[in-house]
């Protein structure tokens, strides 16, 4: 454990690293150059930016109190007490080496120093410093934004002590929540080398085929298991000027024969866009931009002119989406032979996948020894659903070799071996290494990635939306795996199945990007358009009974979310005995935004939690009403606690999402001893003048312009669940509360305003207010 940590350099990366250290509850000294008027102006300004960042860089504003601002003139001597110093200064070798010389004369013999460089080999960084310093020196390359990007590339020098590497790996894993990948000291290390190459190939193929950019993004995004931004959207998001600098840097350090040079040459198109100020989202437009009336426009790669985006999904992308929904291999649809030589979509997909997967295979043995390391880097650092070698196994190495030959590229030796890169064997999973040998997947003790583990885990029941697995200690695991993990009748069938066949305990977990963003709104919209109110009521009743079965199961139930856990997804979690929550989870009941209310027990549970906190039904009703009416979300357990969505007395926060599984299994083991299901709560409906006060609150907000008329309709329907009307009884059973939720939900579903809100979110790409 490190006790005195310092970061030198308070730019985007340095401040982000300091912020994540503070998120983990550790104090950190943040130094930068002295300001002209105020000595600590630069580092203090960086802390201020952390507090204002979106998405939030800090899990709670109080984390900023753990960061001490300083400067390298007045506070450098404080580094003498540090046991870990992270250097994150400008990418200039001379500046870094001069800093190390200063540090060498000051720091203690036990202090570890690491650099956040992404481009300079460690051999150059340490060439002028004594060996005793080199033994305690390594590269810790974080990815931006540091809080959210899981990858840490850890690079060892020839003299670095093995114990130093282990201490860095363990602290970054357990305390900072990173997936640590060890890289050889090669140019560009691992993540950027493959990830940036993939982006450049996407641009190169789109340009050579004159493919519209939105079509290229639609094909190279979700269908390939790459974030939905695709290539051009991601360029805009990162910043075209910044990406140009990254490409230039890689071009300058990669060996002459590297395939990157074929796609990383200086681009007249990119240069012209940067010179015109078209640097992406931060610059008012890039490959995409908005017209004066808000219409989304796309840039033509030949003329440079902007035209309206064509949102029609390419046939191959549609086929891939259907394959995913049917749990079939989507990549096969992408690379299938086209109808003619003029099928640009086919050639784009074939060339992109062939070149990118072939390049990754060529690096095995150069940048790392295990195919798993390259896969981990792309999944953790670039949010790919699968790594390159997992994709090669899905397509078949022979097919990838054929794709490479078709676009005139050599076939790496790793693709010429007649065996898969991953192999399930006698209950364990093995992965291929550079020497061709298969060895067990290597993860730190307590780290489990269920998308790998499930390959060797028995399935008890499954359908298109979810599966139930038999995991260790006779526990059950429910995994959602529908599109975006949207909850459907089939999802809840598996929840109900687990509750009826529970073993010794139930874990509800997946390690997809998002746990679940809620119930499938497409199904609701179809029933609304069909005026099938009884169908909606029946669906909600089945949902309620499934989560009720979880709540009163004969064994403990633990929910382990990461990413988004919203709406119906969070209602499932509210009915668990305990939540083992990733620290970056975003939780909340957000139905009011689309003109609905939580009707899977969410109103009931929020009301009950606030009553447990306040001991007063009137106050509990007001607090719950505010939570639900505003659709309040929390982006960390600390913030969720303020909404009564996280209870430190019973819930657990985990920094590393790869440790959710093992922590949850341990929680089930602890809870299973002499487990007794909870007793059924007895409710009182709030009365008095509370409904009048709620209505007055909404009227005042409408008059100020804070709310729209339908916001009041939604708010008062939420109120109708927890407040009694005239001639209604005060007491209510839990089933009464479920019934009240369903009735209010249907009343809202019958309004044209709610229908308009749902349609806008699903088909117009945004939320409307009405």
XYZ file of C-alpha atoms in Angstrom:
770
model
C 0.000 0.000 0.000
C 1.299 3.449 -0.918
C 0.910 6.113 1.775
C 2.405 9.253 0.194
C 1.593 9.626 -3.495
C 2.456 12.552 -5.764
C 1.680 13.402 -9.376
C 3.871 15.816 -11.305
C 2.019 17.458 -14.190
C -1.578 18.588 -13.847
C -2.714 18.394 -17.455
C -5.587 16.193 -18.559
C -3.790 12.956 -17.704
C -1.989 14.080 -14.556
C -5.080 15.601 -12.991
C -7.135 12.547 -14.005
C -4.648 10.223 -12.309
C -4.682 12.387 -9.172
C -8.475 12.364 -9.258
C -8.660 8.579 -9.409
C -6.209 8.262 -6.522
C -8.476 10.589 -4.533
C -11.533 8.565 -5.625
C -9.877 5.568 -3.988
C -9.635 7.504 -0.723
C -5.924 8.322 -0.842
C -4.309 11.714 -0.405
C -2.222 12.923 -3.323
C 0.062 15.876 -3.966
C -0.447 17.430 -7.417
C 2.406 19.599 -8.692
C 2.845 21.716 -11.787
C 4.892 24.717 -12.825
C 4.469 27.830 -10.658
C 1.940 30.360 -11.882
C 2.870 33.976 -12.507
C 0.488 35.613 -10.037
C -0.582 32.703 -7.852
C 2.085 29.981 -7.382
C -0.407 27.085 -7.365
C -2.741 28.509 -10.016
C -2.049 25.782 -12.586
C -2.522 22.778 -10.297
C -5.433 24.415 -8.466
C -7.071 25.122 -11.824
C -6.731 21.441 -12.683
C -8.596 20.478 -9.508
C -11.329 22.959 -10.389
C -11.673 21.340 -13.814
C -12.019 17.927 -12.180
C -14.950 19.256 -10.174
C -16.650 20.634 -13.286
C -15.925 17.763 -15.657
C -18.653 15.884 -17.512
C -18.805 12.951 -17.075
C -17.684 13.501 -13.492
C -14.013 12.726 -12.928
C -14.587 12.566 -9.176
C -16.968 10.117 -7.543
C -17.966 12.774 -5.027
C -16.991 16.462 -4.797
C -15.425 15.761 -1.395
C -12.738 13.711 -3.150
C -11.160 17.005 -4.262
C -10.262 17.639 -0.609
C -7.788 14.752 -0.836
C -5.812 16.494 -3.612
C -3.237 19.045 -2.439
C -2.238 21.596 -5.068
C 1.384 22.670 -5.279
C 4.131 23.748 -7.641
C 7.546 22.418 -8.599
C 9.371 25.485 -7.256
C 7.993 25.834 -3.755
C 6.838 22.282 -3.024
C 9.394 20.068 -4.731
C 11.053 19.211 -1.418
C 7.790 17.591 -0.245
C 8.535 14.772 -2.686
C 11.232 13.557 -0.303
C 8.449 11.913 1.736
C 6.732 10.271 -1.244
C 6.707 6.520 -1.767
C 5.202 6.740 -5.296
C 5.656 9.591 -7.761
C 3.832 9.570 -11.112
C 5.380 11.791 -13.771
C 2.835 13.116 -16.276
C 4.662 16.061 -17.811
C 4.897 17.008 -21.489
C 6.080 14.254 -23.869
C 9.624 15.552 -24.249
C 12.503 13.281 -23.363
C 14.820 16.088 -22.241
C 12.254 17.511 -19.795
C 11.508 14.094 -18.335
C 15.171 13.191 -17.922
C 15.933 16.512 -16.220
C 13.073 15.871 -13.804
C 14.376 12.394 -12.973
C 17.799 13.841 -12.177
C 16.198 16.245 -9.690
C 14.190 13.435 -8.158
C 17.188 11.133 -7.863
C 18.946 13.726 -5.693
C 15.929 14.040 -3.376
C 13.796 10.951 -2.959
C 14.328 8.019 -0.609
C 15.640 4.604 -1.563
C 12.172 3.032 -1.371
C 10.324 5.589 -3.496
C 8.938 4.253 -6.793
C 8.817 6.577 -9.813
C 6.658 5.907 -12.879
C 6.001 7.769 -16.098
C 2.640 8.080 -17.825
C 4.287 8.347 -21.238
C 2.449 6.773 -24.133
C 5.202 7.012 -26.725
C 8.733 7.114 -25.262
C 10.399 3.740 -24.624
C 11.534 3.133 -21.075
C 15.046 2.400 -22.324
C 15.364 6.048 -23.394
C 13.755 7.438 -20.260
C 16.278 5.818 -17.924
C 19.455 6.050 -19.986
C 20.862 8.941 -17.891
C 19.823 7.874 -14.398
C 21.652 5.561 -11.970
C 20.766 1.883 -11.796
C 19.434 2.225 -8.239
C 16.822 4.632 -9.662
C 16.134 2.362 -12.628
C 15.325 -0.494 -10.251
C 12.397 1.519 -8.906
C 11.248 2.957 -12.245
C 8.475 1.779 -14.580
C 5.901 3.111 -17.033
C 2.277 3.295 -15.869
C 0.328 4.326 -18.960
C -3.256 5.251 -18.070
C -5.986 5.974 -20.590
C -8.229 9.039 -20.678
C -10.596 9.623 -18.941
C -8.731 7.922 -16.124
C -11.769 7.254 -13.935
C -13.643 5.385 -16.646
C -11.014 3.763 -18.873
C -10.047 0.505 -17.241
C -6.732 -0.207 -18.944
C -3.332 0.361 -17.355
C -0.334 -0.579 -19.487
C 2.533 -1.483 -17.165
C 5.977 -1.507 -18.777
C 9.061 -2.856 -17.054
C 12.600 -1.726 -17.732
C 15.491 -4.165 -17.902
C 16.591 -3.152 -14.392
C 13.157 -2.739 -12.764
C 12.768 -4.861 -9.637
C 10.067 -7.539 -9.923
C 8.701 -6.588 -6.491
C 8.183 -3.022 -7.714
C 6.160 -4.276 -10.676
C 4.046 -6.495 -8.438
C 3.342 -3.655 -5.996
C 2.292 -1.328 -8.836
C 0.116 -3.985 -10.442
C -1.602 -4.887 -7.182
C -2.283 -1.295 -6.091
C -3.635 -0.273 -9.482
C -5.831 -3.356 -9.619
C -7.278 -3.347 -6.100
C -7.202 0.351 -5.212
C -7.543 2.207 -8.518
C -9.730 -0.340 -10.293
C -7.501 -0.965 -13.291
C -7.103 -3.957 -15.519
C -3.327 -4.235 -15.656
C -1.692 -5.440 -18.867
C 2.053 -5.979 -18.895
C 3.673 -4.780 -22.120
C 7.113 -5.184 -23.577
C 9.105 -2.001 -24.088
C 8.081 -1.576 -27.709
C 6.997 1.606 -29.546
C 3.408 2.570 -28.816
C 3.137 -0.290 -26.316
C -0.088 -2.184 -26.961
C -3.494 -0.469 -26.769
C -2.728 2.573 -28.915
C -0.740 0.546 -31.382
C -3.683 -1.710 -32.248
C -6.491 0.758 -31.500
C -5.145 3.676 -33.508
C -4.184 1.333 -36.346
C -7.797 0.116 -36.447
C -9.099 3.685 -36.695
C -6.648 4.524 -39.451
C -7.609 1.412 -41.403
C -11.263 2.400 -41.115
C -10.534 5.847 -42.542
C -8.238 4.446 -45.250
C -10.838 1.935 -46.455
C -13.699 4.458 -46.346
C -11.646 6.919 -48.403
C -10.474 4.358 -50.959
C -14.006 2.983 -51.393
C -15.618 6.455 -51.230
C -17.963 5.135 -48.574
C -20.145 7.706 -46.760
C -18.787 8.231 -43.268
C -22.050 7.391 -41.492
C -22.176 4.117 -43.446
C -18.618 3.261 -42.432
C -19.410 4.056 -38.801
C -22.583 1.956 -38.893
C -20.587 -1.031 -40.169
C -17.485 -0.618 -38.016
C -19.320 0.261 -34.818
C -21.685 -2.053 -32.991
C -21.751 -4.830 -35.644
C -18.007 -5.370 -35.143
C -18.270 -5.004 -31.383
C -16.571 -1.600 -31.424
C -18.220 1.405 -29.690
C -21.162 2.827 -31.629
C -19.206 5.962 -32.563
C -17.359 3.877 -35.139
C -14.342 5.599 -36.670
C -15.321 9.108 -37.695
C -17.570 9.665 -34.702
C -14.735 8.639 -32.374
C -12.322 10.988 -34.163
C -14.775 13.820 -33.509
C -15.188 12.786 -29.886
C -11.469 12.599 -29.125
C -10.571 15.646 -31.207
C -9.241 15.531 -34.752
C -6.228 17.653 -33.839
C -5.349 15.371 -30.935
C -5.752 12.265 -33.084
C -3.475 13.827 -35.697
C -0.811 14.275 -33.013
C -1.216 10.671 -31.843
C -0.862 9.377 -35.407
C 2.210 11.540 -35.983
C 3.756 10.292 -32.763
C 3.209 6.638 -33.632
C 4.528 7.210 -37.133
C 7.724 8.714 -35.722
C 8.474 5.827 -33.348
C 7.306 2.698 -35.177
C 9.880 0.755 -37.220
C 10.047 1.411 -40.923
C 8.472 -1.850 -42.028
C 5.480 -1.644 -39.709
C 2.084 -1.878 -41.411
C 1.000 1.284 -39.570
C 2.911 3.439 -42.052
C 0.547 2.388 -44.856
C -2.356 4.082 -43.033
C -0.552 6.609 -40.827
C 0.918 8.974 -43.428
C 0.288 12.699 -43.224
C -3.278 13.367 -44.361
C -4.126 16.447 -46.407
C -7.795 15.959 -45.502
C -7.114 15.901 -41.747
C -4.698 18.837 -41.943
C -7.196 20.934 -43.867
C -9.920 20.218 -41.327
C -7.680 21.157 -38.387
C -6.544 24.358 -40.100
C -10.202 25.266 -40.678
C -10.966 24.758 -36.985
C -12.983 21.597 -37.640
C -11.478 19.653 -34.762
C -14.543 17.645 -33.768
C -17.138 18.121 -31.063
C -14.996 20.633 -29.180
C -14.509 22.710 -32.317
C -18.064 23.077 -33.509
C -17.862 20.197 -35.937
C -15.539 17.749 -37.618
C -16.584 14.795 -39.721
C -20.043 15.468 -38.331
C -21.605 18.804 -37.482
C -24.977 20.398 -36.816
C -26.723 22.811 -39.151
C -28.184 26.070 -37.892
C -31.542 24.345 -37.408
C -29.996 21.430 -35.510
C -29.914 18.892 -38.339
C -27.008 16.433 -38.171
C -24.714 16.703 -41.173
C -21.935 14.442 -42.455
C -18.810 15.460 -44.359
C -18.230 14.096 -47.844
C -14.729 12.595 -47.941
C -14.081 13.752 -51.505
C -15.624 17.210 -51.786
C -15.431 18.222 -48.125
C -19.020 19.457 -48.335
C -21.578 18.676 -45.644
C -24.887 16.948 -46.346
C -27.695 15.529 -44.212
C -26.840 12.252 -42.495
C -28.425 9.157 -44.012
C -29.661 7.156 -41.007
C -30.611 4.100 -43.032
C -28.829 1.125 -41.508
C -26.786 -0.865 -44.082
C -28.139 -4.321 -44.826
C -25.025 -5.945 -43.409
C -25.391 -4.020 -40.165
C -29.048 -5.090 -39.991
C -28.075 -8.718 -40.579
C -25.409 -8.464 -37.893
C -27.897 -6.973 -35.429
C -30.338 -9.814 -36.099
C -27.570 -12.366 -35.624
C -26.669 -10.825 -32.270
C -30.311 -10.903 -31.181
C -30.488 -14.581 -32.172
C -27.177 -15.315 -30.393
C -25.474 -16.084 -33.686
C -22.089 -14.873 -34.925
C -22.542 -11.370 -36.334
C -19.063 -11.123 -37.878
C -19.923 -13.840 -40.384
C -22.694 -11.653 -41.805
C -20.284 -8.737 -42.131
C -17.646 -10.622 -44.148
C -20.013 -12.718 -46.276
C -19.384 -12.417 -49.992
C -21.204 -9.515 -51.624
C -23.691 -9.718 -54.460
C -21.211 -8.133 -56.830
C -17.769 -6.571 -57.025
C -19.495 -3.232 -56.507
C -20.644 -4.206 -52.998
C -18.624 -1.608 -51.128
C -20.047 -2.584 -47.760
C -18.736 -6.134 -48.162
C -15.284 -4.982 -49.216
C -15.118 -2.454 -46.386
C -15.949 -5.033 -43.721
C -13.701 -7.699 -45.227
C -10.721 -5.364 -45.589
C -11.095 -3.706 -42.197
C -11.433 -6.964 -40.298
C -8.707 -8.684 -42.293
C -6.174 -5.876 -41.866
C -6.917 -5.097 -38.211
C -7.022 -8.704 -37.022
C -3.972 -9.572 -39.083
C -2.028 -6.660 -37.592
C -2.923 -7.723 -34.057
C -1.788 -11.268 -34.812
C 1.523 -9.967 -36.171
C 2.268 -8.301 -32.812
C 1.993 -11.516 -30.787
C 5.486 -12.185 -29.483
C 6.622 -8.620 -30.128
C 4.591 -6.438 -27.787
C 3.459 -9.263 -25.470
C 3.574 -13.031 -25.184
C -0.108 -13.863 -24.740
C -3.066 -13.296 -27.034
C -5.022 -12.510 -23.877
C -2.935 -9.376 -23.237
C -3.792 -7.877 -26.631
C -7.450 -8.791 -26.183
C -7.506 -7.280 -22.695
C -5.914 -4.076 -23.951
C -8.578 -3.557 -26.601
C -11.481 -4.439 -24.311
C -10.249 -2.401 -21.359
C -8.691 0.527 -23.218
C -10.924 0.926 -26.287
C -14.206 -0.641 -25.076
C -14.243 -3.361 -27.702
C -16.746 -6.083 -26.832
C -14.213 -8.733 -27.859
C -10.498 -8.617 -28.422
C -8.870 -9.297 -31.807
C -8.052 -12.931 -31.020
C -11.542 -13.633 -29.746
C -12.787 -12.207 -33.050
C -10.328 -14.367 -34.997
C -11.663 -17.452 -33.204
C -15.225 -16.370 -34.076
C -14.386 -16.010 -37.769
C -11.815 -18.792 -38.001
C -8.107 -18.186 -38.582
C -8.345 -19.576 -42.124
C -11.040 -17.058 -43.058
C -9.026 -14.181 -41.599
C -5.975 -15.346 -43.554
C -8.076 -15.367 -46.730
C -9.259 -11.807 -46.020
C -5.656 -10.711 -45.539
C -4.535 -12.270 -48.813
C -7.448 -10.644 -50.652
C -6.236 -7.191 -49.640
C -2.604 -7.978 -50.407
C -1.350 -8.371 -46.845
C 0.996 -11.078 -45.514
C -0.382 -13.741 -43.180
C 1.342 -13.714 -39.748
C 2.705 -16.941 -38.336
C 0.172 -16.841 -35.486
C -2.667 -17.235 -38.015
C -1.047 -20.229 -39.691
C -1.361 -22.482 -36.662
C -4.253 -24.932 -36.833
C -5.718 -24.268 -33.396
C -7.898 -21.627 -31.752
C -6.494 -18.871 -29.586
C -8.864 -19.808 -26.741
C -9.736 -23.360 -25.773
C -12.156 -24.624 -23.115
C -10.674 -27.800 -21.711
C -11.865 -29.828 -18.700
C -13.514 -26.908 -16.981
C -10.679 -24.430 -17.533
C -9.955 -21.890 -20.251
C -6.578 -21.769 -21.952
C -5.115 -19.175 -24.304
C -2.440 -19.350 -26.985
C 0.954 -17.729 -26.436
C 3.592 -16.526 -28.875
C 5.332 -19.906 -28.865
C 2.087 -21.596 -29.890
C 1.574 -23.228 -26.503
C -1.808 -23.113 -24.755
C -1.655 -21.938 -21.138
C -4.363 -21.060 -18.591
C -5.907 -17.594 -18.868
C -3.883 -15.445 -16.474
C -5.774 -13.148 -14.133
C -4.912 -11.919 -10.615
C -6.430 -13.818 -7.718
C -9.999 -12.649 -7.210
C -10.363 -11.223 -10.730
C -13.092 -12.875 -12.813
C -14.391 -11.760 -16.214
C -17.593 -13.666 -16.621
C -17.688 -13.381 -20.412
C -14.627 -15.676 -20.307
C -15.702 -17.723 -17.296
C -19.069 -18.617 -18.823
C -17.324 -20.647 -21.540
C -16.604 -23.286 -18.914
C -19.703 -22.760 -16.722
C -22.756 -25.068 -16.931
C -25.981 -23.490 -18.218
C -29.146 -24.481 -16.369
C -31.616 -22.545 -18.519
C -31.420 -19.872 -21.199
C -33.310 -17.948 -23.844
C -32.463 -15.066 -26.175
C -32.467 -12.464 -23.393
C -30.867 -14.135 -20.383
C -29.220 -17.267 -19.018
C -28.991 -18.976 -15.644
C -25.661 -20.638 -14.814
C -24.588 -23.030 -12.075
C -21.524 -21.429 -10.500
C -19.343 -22.491 -7.589
C -20.668 -23.440 -4.156
C -24.038 -24.407 -5.672
C -24.893 -20.767 -6.371
C -26.795 -19.543 -9.432
C -25.899 -16.641 -11.718
C -28.455 -14.784 -13.837
C -26.890 -13.006 -16.808
C -28.835 -10.564 -19.005
C -27.596 -10.582 -22.612
C -30.328 -9.000 -24.732
C -29.553 -6.016 -26.963
C -28.263 -3.317 -24.593
C -29.458 -5.657 -21.838
C -32.942 -4.168 -22.179
C -35.316 -6.208 -20.027
C -38.065 -8.181 -21.715
C -40.507 -10.916 -20.738
C -37.754 -13.416 -21.564
C -35.312 -11.643 -19.230
C -37.762 -11.895 -16.365
C -38.526 -15.544 -17.179
C -34.921 -16.334 -16.293
C -35.138 -14.243 -13.112
C -38.249 -16.197 -12.101
C -36.558 -19.487 -13.042
C -33.605 -18.702 -10.766
C -35.929 -17.806 -7.897
C -37.652 -21.196 -8.316
C -34.345 -23.100 -8.706
C -32.086 -21.084 -6.421
C -29.425 -23.488 -5.210
C -27.733 -21.903 -2.173
C -27.915 -18.336 -3.492
C -28.475 -16.175 -6.564
C -26.135 -13.657 -8.172
C -27.506 -11.297 -10.836
C -24.519 -10.032 -12.779
C -23.038 -9.497 -16.207
C -19.847 -7.833 -17.325
C -21.244 -6.179 -20.431
C -20.686 -2.451 -20.788
C -23.999 -1.803 -19.006
C -25.891 -3.902 -16.471
C -29.265 -2.817 -17.877
C -30.647 0.566 -18.891
C -34.211 -0.596 -18.206
C -37.203 -2.302 -19.745
C -37.425 -2.538 -23.549
C -39.318 0.625 -24.526
C -39.907 -0.667 -28.049
C -42.250 -3.295 -26.627
C -44.129 -0.667 -24.637
C -44.459 1.612 -27.656
C -45.884 -1.237 -29.734
C -48.479 -2.010 -27.064
C -49.342 1.680 -26.692
C -49.893 1.983 -30.443
C -52.059 -1.136 -30.324
C -53.907 0.283 -27.289
C -53.174 -3.004 -25.587
C -53.558 -1.814 -22.007
C -54.252 -5.291 -20.689
C -51.040 -6.457 -22.351
C -49.072 -3.734 -20.569
C -50.720 -4.635 -17.273
C -49.925 -8.321 -17.744
C -46.281 -7.604 -18.586
C -45.882 -5.381 -15.527
C -47.549 -7.978 -13.316
C -45.125 -10.658 -14.522
C -42.194 -8.304 -13.935
C -43.433 -7.530 -10.420
C -43.926 -11.167 -9.540
C -40.431 -12.031 -10.805
C -38.725 -9.415 -8.622
C -41.026 -10.307 -5.713
C -39.918 -13.928 -6.057
C -36.315 -12.710 -5.841
C -37.028 -10.669 -2.728
C -38.645 -13.557 -0.883
C -36.495 -16.378 -2.251
C -35.424 -18.995 0.259
C -31.774 -18.104 -0.357
C -29.832 -14.815 -0.438
C -29.782 -12.745 -3.617
C -26.959 -10.374 -4.579
C -27.002 -7.929 -7.490
C -23.661 -6.823 -8.928
C -24.066 -3.911 -11.374
C -21.595 -1.965 -13.476
C -22.193 0.704 -16.096
C -25.819 1.821 -16.359
C -28.322 0.229 -14.006
C -31.407 2.310 -14.642
C -35.187 1.954 -14.633
C -36.236 -1.689 -14.631
C -32.610 -2.777 -14.332
C -32.329 -0.930 -11.040
C -35.711 -2.229 -9.883
C -34.255 -5.745 -10.079
C -31.371 -4.606 -7.879
C -33.715 -2.976 -5.354
C -35.259 -6.390 -4.674
C -31.910 -8.032 -3.879
C -30.616 -8.585 -0.337
C -27.358 -6.834 -1.153
C -25.792 -4.837 -3.948
C -22.095 -5.253 -4.772
C -21.736 -2.152 -6.900
C -18.931 -1.046 -9.174
C -17.843 2.425 -8.107
C -18.585 3.838 -11.572
C -22.114 2.446 -11.729
C -24.834 4.900 -12.720
C -28.051 3.997 -10.929
C -31.512 5.480 -10.692
C -35.176 5.311 -11.641
C -35.449 7.552 -14.691
C -38.859 6.655 -16.106
C -40.294 10.146 -15.607
C -38.121 11.378 -18.479
C -40.238 9.377 -20.927
C -43.507 10.187 -19.188
C -43.766 6.977 -17.181
C -43.089 5.830 -13.637
C -41.302 2.798 -12.176
C -43.860 -0.008 -12.062
C -41.631 -2.958 -11.218
C -41.664 -2.135 -7.531
C -39.462 0.922 -7.930
C -41.918 3.445 -6.460
C -42.716 1.056 -3.620
C -39.084 0.349 -2.766
C -38.030 4.010 -2.940
C -40.913 4.970 -0.641
C -40.053 2.196 1.798
C -36.340 3.104 1.859
C -37.099 6.726 2.647
C -39.474 5.653 5.406
C -36.740 3.498 6.909
C -34.461 6.529 6.814
C -36.914 9.143 8.147
C -39.440 7.172 10.193
C -42.167 9.495 8.870
C -44.537 8.518 6.048
C -45.224 12.124 5.015
C -41.544 13.001 4.712
C -40.804 9.679 3.031
C -43.490 10.384 0.432
C -42.051 13.813 -0.358
C -38.477 12.505 -0.617
C -39.470 9.566 -2.804
C -41.610 11.822 -4.980
C -38.672 14.170 -5.541
C -36.336 11.274 -6.411
C -38.735 9.777 -8.895
C -40.169 12.969 -10.343
C -36.743 14.299 -11.215
C -35.608 10.888 -12.448
C -32.598 11.298 -10.158
C -29.479 9.331 -11.041
C -26.255 8.778 -9.117
C -22.880 8.207 -10.780
C -21.204 6.642 -7.744
C -22.189 4.770 -4.589
C -21.462 7.899 -2.527
C -24.013 9.884 -4.519
C -26.465 6.961 -4.592
C -26.424 6.940 -0.798
C -27.989 10.408 -0.782
C -30.943 8.996 -2.759
C -31.278 5.935 -0.490
C -30.268 3.777 -3.453
C -27.103 2.572 -1.715
C -26.789 1.642 1.941
C -23.253 1.357 3.341
C -24.617 -0.827 6.125
C -25.575 -3.578 3.680
C -24.144 -2.753 0.244
C -20.554 -2.929 -1.036
C -18.621 -0.638 -3.382
C -15.855 -2.164 -5.532
C -13.311 -0.102 -7.470
C -12.384 -2.813 -9.972
C -15.368 -4.185 -11.880
C -13.387 -7.382 -12.543
C -13.680 -8.099 -8.805
C -17.470 -7.807 -8.665
C -17.967 -11.515 -9.237
C -15.629 -12.775 -6.517
C -16.842 -10.189 -3.995
C -20.434 -11.166 -4.768
C -19.755 -14.870 -4.313
C -18.133 -14.076 -0.970
C -21.189 -12.002 -0.019
C -23.519 -14.891 -0.913
C -21.423 -17.254 1.180
C -21.625 -14.899 4.145
C -25.368 -14.281 3.776
C -26.263 -17.936 3.262
C -25.488 -18.924 6.859
C -28.850 -19.245 8.617
C -30.480 -17.082 5.938
C -34.035 -15.915 6.528
C -36.019 -14.051 3.831
C -37.131 -10.536 4.799
C -40.529 -9.962 6.326
C -43.170 -8.281 4.199
C -43.391 -4.536 4.882
C -46.604 -2.768 5.883
C -47.192 0.584 4.227
C -49.124 3.691 5.083
C -50.184 6.043 2.324
C -49.277 9.660 2.975
C -52.239 11.936 3.587
C -53.138 15.383 4.826
C -52.397 18.217 2.426
C -49.431 16.522 0.745
C -51.155 16.149 -2.635
C -52.032 19.841 -2.615
C -48.439 20.748 -1.750
C -47.133 18.568 -4.571
C -49.519 20.137 -7.069
C -48.549 23.625 -5.926
C -44.861 22.753 -6.288
C -45.420 21.654 -9.885
C -47.579 24.695 -10.740
C -44.877 27.039 -9.463
C -42.260 25.170 -11.503
C -44.353 25.405 -14.661
C -44.802 29.122 -14.106
C -41.022 29.568 -13.742
C -40.389 27.514 -16.866
C -38.661 24.704 -14.958
C -41.357 22.149 -15.819
C -43.680 21.445 -18.716
C -47.384 20.595 -18.312
C -46.852 16.868 -18.805
C -44.211 16.881 -16.084
C -47.000 17.714 -13.660
C -49.169 14.906 -15.015
C -46.322 12.435 -14.486
C -45.481 13.822 -11.046
C -49.062 13.569 -9.819
C -49.354 9.995 -11.051
C -46.211 9.135 -9.070
C -47.887 10.812 -6.118
C -51.018 8.705 -6.627
C -49.025 5.570 -5.811
C -47.759 6.734 -2.419
C -50.433 9.237 -1.338
C -54.042 8.449 -0.509
C -56.895 10.127 -2.232
C -60.268 10.951 -0.786
C -62.025 7.996 0.849
C -58.938 5.771 0.472
C -57.659 3.718 3.410
C -54.366 4.633 5.036
C -52.930 1.118 5.267
C -51.577 -0.671 2.189
C -50.005 -4.071 1.624
C -47.005 -4.597 -0.600
C -49.283 -6.074 -3.268
C -51.472 -2.975 -3.013
C -48.391 -0.890 -3.829
C -47.586 -3.050 -6.848
C -51.186 -2.670 -8.039
C -51.088 1.097 -7.596
C -47.878 1.298 -9.627
C -49.395 -0.612 -12.530
C -52.590 1.442 -12.550
C -50.690 4.751 -12.577
C -48.314 3.472 -15.266
C -51.208 2.596 -17.567
C -52.882 5.958 -16.999
C -49.665 7.635 -18.185
C -49.214 5.219 -21.094
C -52.642 6.258 -22.357
C -51.606 9.907 -22.740
C -50.411 11.143 -26.155
C -47.655 13.144 -24.428
C -46.047 10.019 -22.989
C -46.310 8.266 -26.325
C -44.542 11.251 -27.946
C -41.739 11.134 -25.385
C -41.094 7.430 -25.893
C -41.172 7.768 -29.690
C -38.745 10.696 -29.610
C -36.234 8.769 -27.491
C -36.393 5.669 -29.671
C -36.666 7.204 -33.123
C -35.539 10.820 -32.955
C -32.417 10.366 -30.874
C -33.341 12.564 -27.960
C -35.677 13.501 -25.146
C -38.482 15.990 -25.710
C -40.299 18.127 -23.186
C -44.026 18.585 -23.577
